[in-house]
GROMACS .gro file of C-alpha atoms in nm:
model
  240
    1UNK     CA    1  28.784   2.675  14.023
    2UNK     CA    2  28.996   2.826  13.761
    3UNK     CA    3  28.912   3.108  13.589
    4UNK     CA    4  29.068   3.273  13.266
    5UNK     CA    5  29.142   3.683  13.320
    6UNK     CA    6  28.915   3.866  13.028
    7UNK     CA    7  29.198   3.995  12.858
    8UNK     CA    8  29.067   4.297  12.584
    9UNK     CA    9  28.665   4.158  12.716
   10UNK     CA   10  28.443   4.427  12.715
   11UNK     CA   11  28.107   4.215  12.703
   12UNK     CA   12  27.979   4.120  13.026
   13UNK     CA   13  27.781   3.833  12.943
   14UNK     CA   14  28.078   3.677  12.751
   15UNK     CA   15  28.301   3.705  13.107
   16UNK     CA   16  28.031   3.575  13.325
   17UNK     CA   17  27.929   3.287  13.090
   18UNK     CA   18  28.236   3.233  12.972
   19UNK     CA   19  28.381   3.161  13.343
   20UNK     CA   20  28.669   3.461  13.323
   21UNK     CA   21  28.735   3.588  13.654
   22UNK     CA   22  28.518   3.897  13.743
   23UNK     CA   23  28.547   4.166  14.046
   24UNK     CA   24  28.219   4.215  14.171
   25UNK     CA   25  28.129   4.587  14.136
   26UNK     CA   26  27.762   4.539  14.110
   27UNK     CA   27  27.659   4.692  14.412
   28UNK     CA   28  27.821   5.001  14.291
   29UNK     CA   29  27.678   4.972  14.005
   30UNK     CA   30  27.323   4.918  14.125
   31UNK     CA   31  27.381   5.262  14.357
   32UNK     CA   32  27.440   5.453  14.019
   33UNK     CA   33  27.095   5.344  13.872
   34UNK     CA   34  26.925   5.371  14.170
   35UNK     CA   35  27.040   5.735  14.235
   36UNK     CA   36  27.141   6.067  14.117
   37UNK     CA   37  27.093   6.178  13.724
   38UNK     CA   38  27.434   6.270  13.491
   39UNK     CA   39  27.784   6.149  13.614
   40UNK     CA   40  28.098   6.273  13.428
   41UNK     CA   41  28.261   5.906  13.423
   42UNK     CA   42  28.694   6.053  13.381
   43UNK     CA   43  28.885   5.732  13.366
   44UNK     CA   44  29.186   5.644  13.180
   45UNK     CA   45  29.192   5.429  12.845
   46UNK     CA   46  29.152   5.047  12.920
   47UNK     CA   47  28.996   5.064  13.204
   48UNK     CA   48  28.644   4.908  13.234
   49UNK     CA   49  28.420   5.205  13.092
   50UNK     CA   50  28.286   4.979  12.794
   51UNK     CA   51  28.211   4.635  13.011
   52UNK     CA   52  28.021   4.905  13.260
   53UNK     CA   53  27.809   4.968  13.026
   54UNK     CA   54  27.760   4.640  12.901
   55UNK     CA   55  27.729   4.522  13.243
   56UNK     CA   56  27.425   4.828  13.272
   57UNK     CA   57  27.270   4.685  12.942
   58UNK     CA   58  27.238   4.339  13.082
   59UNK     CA   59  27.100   4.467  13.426
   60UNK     CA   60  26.805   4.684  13.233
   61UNK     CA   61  26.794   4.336  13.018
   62UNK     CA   62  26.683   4.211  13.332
   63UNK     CA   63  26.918   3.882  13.274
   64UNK     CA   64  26.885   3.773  13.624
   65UNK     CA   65  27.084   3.482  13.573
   66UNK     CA   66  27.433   3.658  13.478
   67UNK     CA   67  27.435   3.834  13.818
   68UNK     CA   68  27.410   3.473  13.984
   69UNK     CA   69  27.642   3.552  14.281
   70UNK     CA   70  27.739   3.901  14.263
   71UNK     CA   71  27.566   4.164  14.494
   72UNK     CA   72  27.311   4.300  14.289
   73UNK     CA   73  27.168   3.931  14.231
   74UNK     CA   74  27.034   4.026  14.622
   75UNK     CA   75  26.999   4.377  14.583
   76UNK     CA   76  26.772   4.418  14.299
   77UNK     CA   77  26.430   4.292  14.342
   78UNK     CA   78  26.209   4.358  14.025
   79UNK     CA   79  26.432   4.269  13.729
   80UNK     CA   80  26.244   4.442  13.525
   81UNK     CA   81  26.332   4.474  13.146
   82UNK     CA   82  26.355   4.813  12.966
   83UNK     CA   83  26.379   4.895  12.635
   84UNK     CA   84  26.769   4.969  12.548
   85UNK     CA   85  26.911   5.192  12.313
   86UNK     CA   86  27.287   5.140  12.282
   87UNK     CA   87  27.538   5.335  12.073
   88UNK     CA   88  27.881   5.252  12.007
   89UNK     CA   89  28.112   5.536  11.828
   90UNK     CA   90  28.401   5.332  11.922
   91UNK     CA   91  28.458   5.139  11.561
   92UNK     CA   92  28.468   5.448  11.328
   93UNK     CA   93  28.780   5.630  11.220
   94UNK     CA   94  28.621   5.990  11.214
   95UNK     CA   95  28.793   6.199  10.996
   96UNK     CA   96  28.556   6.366  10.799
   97UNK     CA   97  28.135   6.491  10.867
   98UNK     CA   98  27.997   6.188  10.655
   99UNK     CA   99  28.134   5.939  10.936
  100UNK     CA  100  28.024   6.052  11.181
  101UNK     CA  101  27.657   6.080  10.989
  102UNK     CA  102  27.679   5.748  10.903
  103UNK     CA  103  27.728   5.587  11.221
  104UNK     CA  104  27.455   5.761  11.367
  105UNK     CA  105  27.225   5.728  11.077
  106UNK     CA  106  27.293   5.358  11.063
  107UNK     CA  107  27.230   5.344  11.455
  108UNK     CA  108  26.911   5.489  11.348
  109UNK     CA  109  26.794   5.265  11.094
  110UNK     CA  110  26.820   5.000  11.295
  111UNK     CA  111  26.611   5.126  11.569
  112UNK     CA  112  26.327   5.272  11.368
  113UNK     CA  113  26.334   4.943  11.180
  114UNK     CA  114  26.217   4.806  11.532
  115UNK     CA  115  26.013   5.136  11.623
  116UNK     CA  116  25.887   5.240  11.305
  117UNK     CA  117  25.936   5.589  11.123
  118UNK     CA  118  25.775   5.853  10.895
  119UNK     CA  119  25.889   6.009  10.598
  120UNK     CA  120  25.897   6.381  10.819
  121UNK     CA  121  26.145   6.299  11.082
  122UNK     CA  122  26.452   6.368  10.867
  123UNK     CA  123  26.663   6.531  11.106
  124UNK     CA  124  26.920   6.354  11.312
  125UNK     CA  125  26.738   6.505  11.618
  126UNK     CA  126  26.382   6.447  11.544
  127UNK     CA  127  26.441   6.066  11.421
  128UNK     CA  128  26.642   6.011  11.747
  129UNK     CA  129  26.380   6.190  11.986
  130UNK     CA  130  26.056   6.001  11.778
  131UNK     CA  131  26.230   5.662  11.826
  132UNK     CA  132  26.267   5.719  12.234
  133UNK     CA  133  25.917   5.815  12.223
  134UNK     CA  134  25.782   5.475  12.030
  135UNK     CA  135  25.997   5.301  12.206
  136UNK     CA  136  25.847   5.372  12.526
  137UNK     CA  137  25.477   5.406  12.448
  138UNK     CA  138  25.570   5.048  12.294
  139UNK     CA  139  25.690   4.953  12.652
  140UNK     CA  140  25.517   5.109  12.858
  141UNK     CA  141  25.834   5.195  12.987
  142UNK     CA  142  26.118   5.446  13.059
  143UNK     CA  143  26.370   5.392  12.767
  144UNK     CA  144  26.787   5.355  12.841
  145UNK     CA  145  27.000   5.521  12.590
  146UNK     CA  146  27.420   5.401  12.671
  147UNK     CA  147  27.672   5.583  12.422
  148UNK     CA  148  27.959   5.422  12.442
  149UNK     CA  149  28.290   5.629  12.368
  150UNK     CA  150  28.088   6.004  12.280
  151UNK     CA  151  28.373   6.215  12.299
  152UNK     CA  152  28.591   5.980  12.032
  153UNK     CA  153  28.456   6.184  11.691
  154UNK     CA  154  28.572   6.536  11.881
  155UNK     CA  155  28.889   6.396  12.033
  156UNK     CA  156  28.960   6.257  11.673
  157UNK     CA  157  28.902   6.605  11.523
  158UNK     CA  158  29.137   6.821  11.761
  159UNK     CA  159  29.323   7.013  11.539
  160UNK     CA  160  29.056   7.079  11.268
  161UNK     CA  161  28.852   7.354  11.370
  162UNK     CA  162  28.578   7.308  11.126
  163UNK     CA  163  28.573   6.934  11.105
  164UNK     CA  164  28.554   7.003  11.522
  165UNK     CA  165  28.277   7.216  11.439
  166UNK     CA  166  28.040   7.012  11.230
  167UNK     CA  167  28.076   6.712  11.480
  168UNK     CA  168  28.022   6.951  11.806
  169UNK     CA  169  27.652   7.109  11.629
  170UNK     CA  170  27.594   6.733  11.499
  171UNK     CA  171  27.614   6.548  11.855
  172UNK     CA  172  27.541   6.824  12.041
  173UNK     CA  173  27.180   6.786  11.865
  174UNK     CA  174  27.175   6.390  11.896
  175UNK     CA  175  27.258   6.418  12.302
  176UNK     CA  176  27.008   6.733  12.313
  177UNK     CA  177  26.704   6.457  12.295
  178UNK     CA  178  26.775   6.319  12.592
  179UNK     CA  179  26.825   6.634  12.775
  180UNK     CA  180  26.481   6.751  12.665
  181UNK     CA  181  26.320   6.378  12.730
  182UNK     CA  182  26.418   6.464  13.116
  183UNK     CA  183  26.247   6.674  13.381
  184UNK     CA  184  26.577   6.897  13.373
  185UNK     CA  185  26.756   7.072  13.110
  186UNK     CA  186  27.134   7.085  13.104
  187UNK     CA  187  27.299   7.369  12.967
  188UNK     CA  188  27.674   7.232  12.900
  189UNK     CA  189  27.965   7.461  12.749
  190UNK     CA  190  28.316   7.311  12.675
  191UNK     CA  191  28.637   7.488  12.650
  192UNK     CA  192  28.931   7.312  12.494
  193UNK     CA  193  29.227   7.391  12.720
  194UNK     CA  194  29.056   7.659  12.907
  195UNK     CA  195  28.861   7.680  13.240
  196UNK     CA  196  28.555   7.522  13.360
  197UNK     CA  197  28.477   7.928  13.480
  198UNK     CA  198  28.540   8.051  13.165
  199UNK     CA  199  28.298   7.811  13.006
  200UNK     CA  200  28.023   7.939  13.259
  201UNK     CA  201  28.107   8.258  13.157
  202UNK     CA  202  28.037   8.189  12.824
  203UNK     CA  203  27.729   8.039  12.870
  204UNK     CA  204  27.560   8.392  13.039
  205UNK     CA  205  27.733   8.602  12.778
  206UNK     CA  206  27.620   8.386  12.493
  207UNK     CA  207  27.283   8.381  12.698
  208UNK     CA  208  27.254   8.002  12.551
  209UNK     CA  209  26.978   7.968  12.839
  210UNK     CA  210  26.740   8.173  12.744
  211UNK     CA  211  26.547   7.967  12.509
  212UNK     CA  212  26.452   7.792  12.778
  213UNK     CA  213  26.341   8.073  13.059
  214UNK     CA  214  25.982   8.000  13.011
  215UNK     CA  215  26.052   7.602  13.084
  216UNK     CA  216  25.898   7.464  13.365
  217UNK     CA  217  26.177   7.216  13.423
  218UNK     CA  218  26.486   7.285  13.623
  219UNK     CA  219  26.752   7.424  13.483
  220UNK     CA  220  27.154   7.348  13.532
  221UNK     CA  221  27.441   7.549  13.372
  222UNK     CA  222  27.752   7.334  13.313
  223UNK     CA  223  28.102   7.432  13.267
  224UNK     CA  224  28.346   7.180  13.183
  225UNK     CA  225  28.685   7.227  13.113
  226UNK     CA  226  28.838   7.007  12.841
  227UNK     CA  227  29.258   6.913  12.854
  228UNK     CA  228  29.423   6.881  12.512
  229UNK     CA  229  29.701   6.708  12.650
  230UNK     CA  230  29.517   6.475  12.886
  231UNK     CA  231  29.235   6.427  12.620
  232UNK     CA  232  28.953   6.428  12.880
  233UNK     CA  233  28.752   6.627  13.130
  234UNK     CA  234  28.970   6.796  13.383
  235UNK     CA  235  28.683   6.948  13.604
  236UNK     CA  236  28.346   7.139  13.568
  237UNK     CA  237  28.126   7.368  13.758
  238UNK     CA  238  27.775   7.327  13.807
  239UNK     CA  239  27.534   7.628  13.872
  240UNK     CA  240  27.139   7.617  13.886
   0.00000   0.00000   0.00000
């Protein structure tokens, strides 16, 4: 049969319903949700890191029928559908704090109108961590956040220290949720054009752990080194 190649298709169920050809990766794909926690994804532009995720959001959809075929129509045996919470920071031009807010506080109003909200979760933090929580006491459920393109706002706002600034604090506190939602806690520093050591460094001189010594989870300390030039994630060091 002949198929069509999903030229600029980044919707999974569009490719396998619309009969484009597709290179079955799902068994891959089903060994990253069946294992391990946090991956640092470093791919080039253009090259598939939007469809995975929509291809994720249809498997926790439990659609079934779009995996006719492909390996993880075999390998997965529950189907089970989860309650999905999908951000896409892709469609913005970020250049100034009010964007950025607006994206995520419209991301937000959608999802509380589904999970309700109260007039005391004002904070981008608190609304975000609230909605995870209804979401899965609605469910029953674990709850899967995908973010699609989280770096774009900072890459966008290289250059501009305090514009930089304002975005780091601002997701740094959205992506904090689901750090604290875990049994872990992730410690993460990143220095722009410096080392992934010399973020470590900074992260015992800054103590930025010790809010959480009397945790009970696990803790990790991340270093990641950031490239200017290469505008992505050149290497990191883990410590726990």
């Amino acid at each position: 049969m002949k198929r069509n190649y999903p030229v600029g298709i980044q919707n999974f169920e569009k490719i396998r319903s619309g009969n484009y050809c597709y290179i079955d990766k799902t068994e891959l794909i089903y060994k990253l949700a069946k294992s391990g926690k946090y991956y640092f994804l470093i791919r080039p532009r253009r090259f598939g890191k939007s469809l995975l995720l929509s291809t994720l959001e249809a498997y926790f959809q439990g659609k079934k029928e779009l995996f006719e075929g492909l390996a993880l129509e075999t390998l997965e045996k529950e189907w089970t559908e989860y309650p999905i919470l999908h951000l896409d920071l892709n469609a913005q031009k970020y250049d100034t704090s009010e964007s950025l807010y607006g994206i995520l506080n419209d991301a937000l109003c959608g999802w509380e109108a589904m999970y309700e909200t109260r007039s005391s979760e004002t904070s981008l933090s608190l609304r975000f961590q609230r909605v995870i929580q209804r979401a899965a006491e609605k469910w029953g459920r674990n709850v899967v956040v995908l973010i699609d393109e989280y770096d774009k706002p900072m890459l966008q706002a290289i250059g501009n220290d305090e514009l930089l600034a304002d975005y780091r604090n601002m997701l740094k506190a959205f992506y904090g949720v689901m750090k604290s939602c875990d049994r872990y806690i992730y410690v993460m520093e990143f220095k722009l054009d410096g080392t992934a050591k010399e973020a470590l460094q900074q992260i015992h001189d800054k103590q930025y752990a010790l809010p959480f010594a009397s945790d009970s989870r696990k803790l990790f300390k991340i270093g990641v080194n950031f490239s200017k030039e290469k505008r992505g994630i050149e290497g990191w060091i883990v410590e726990d």
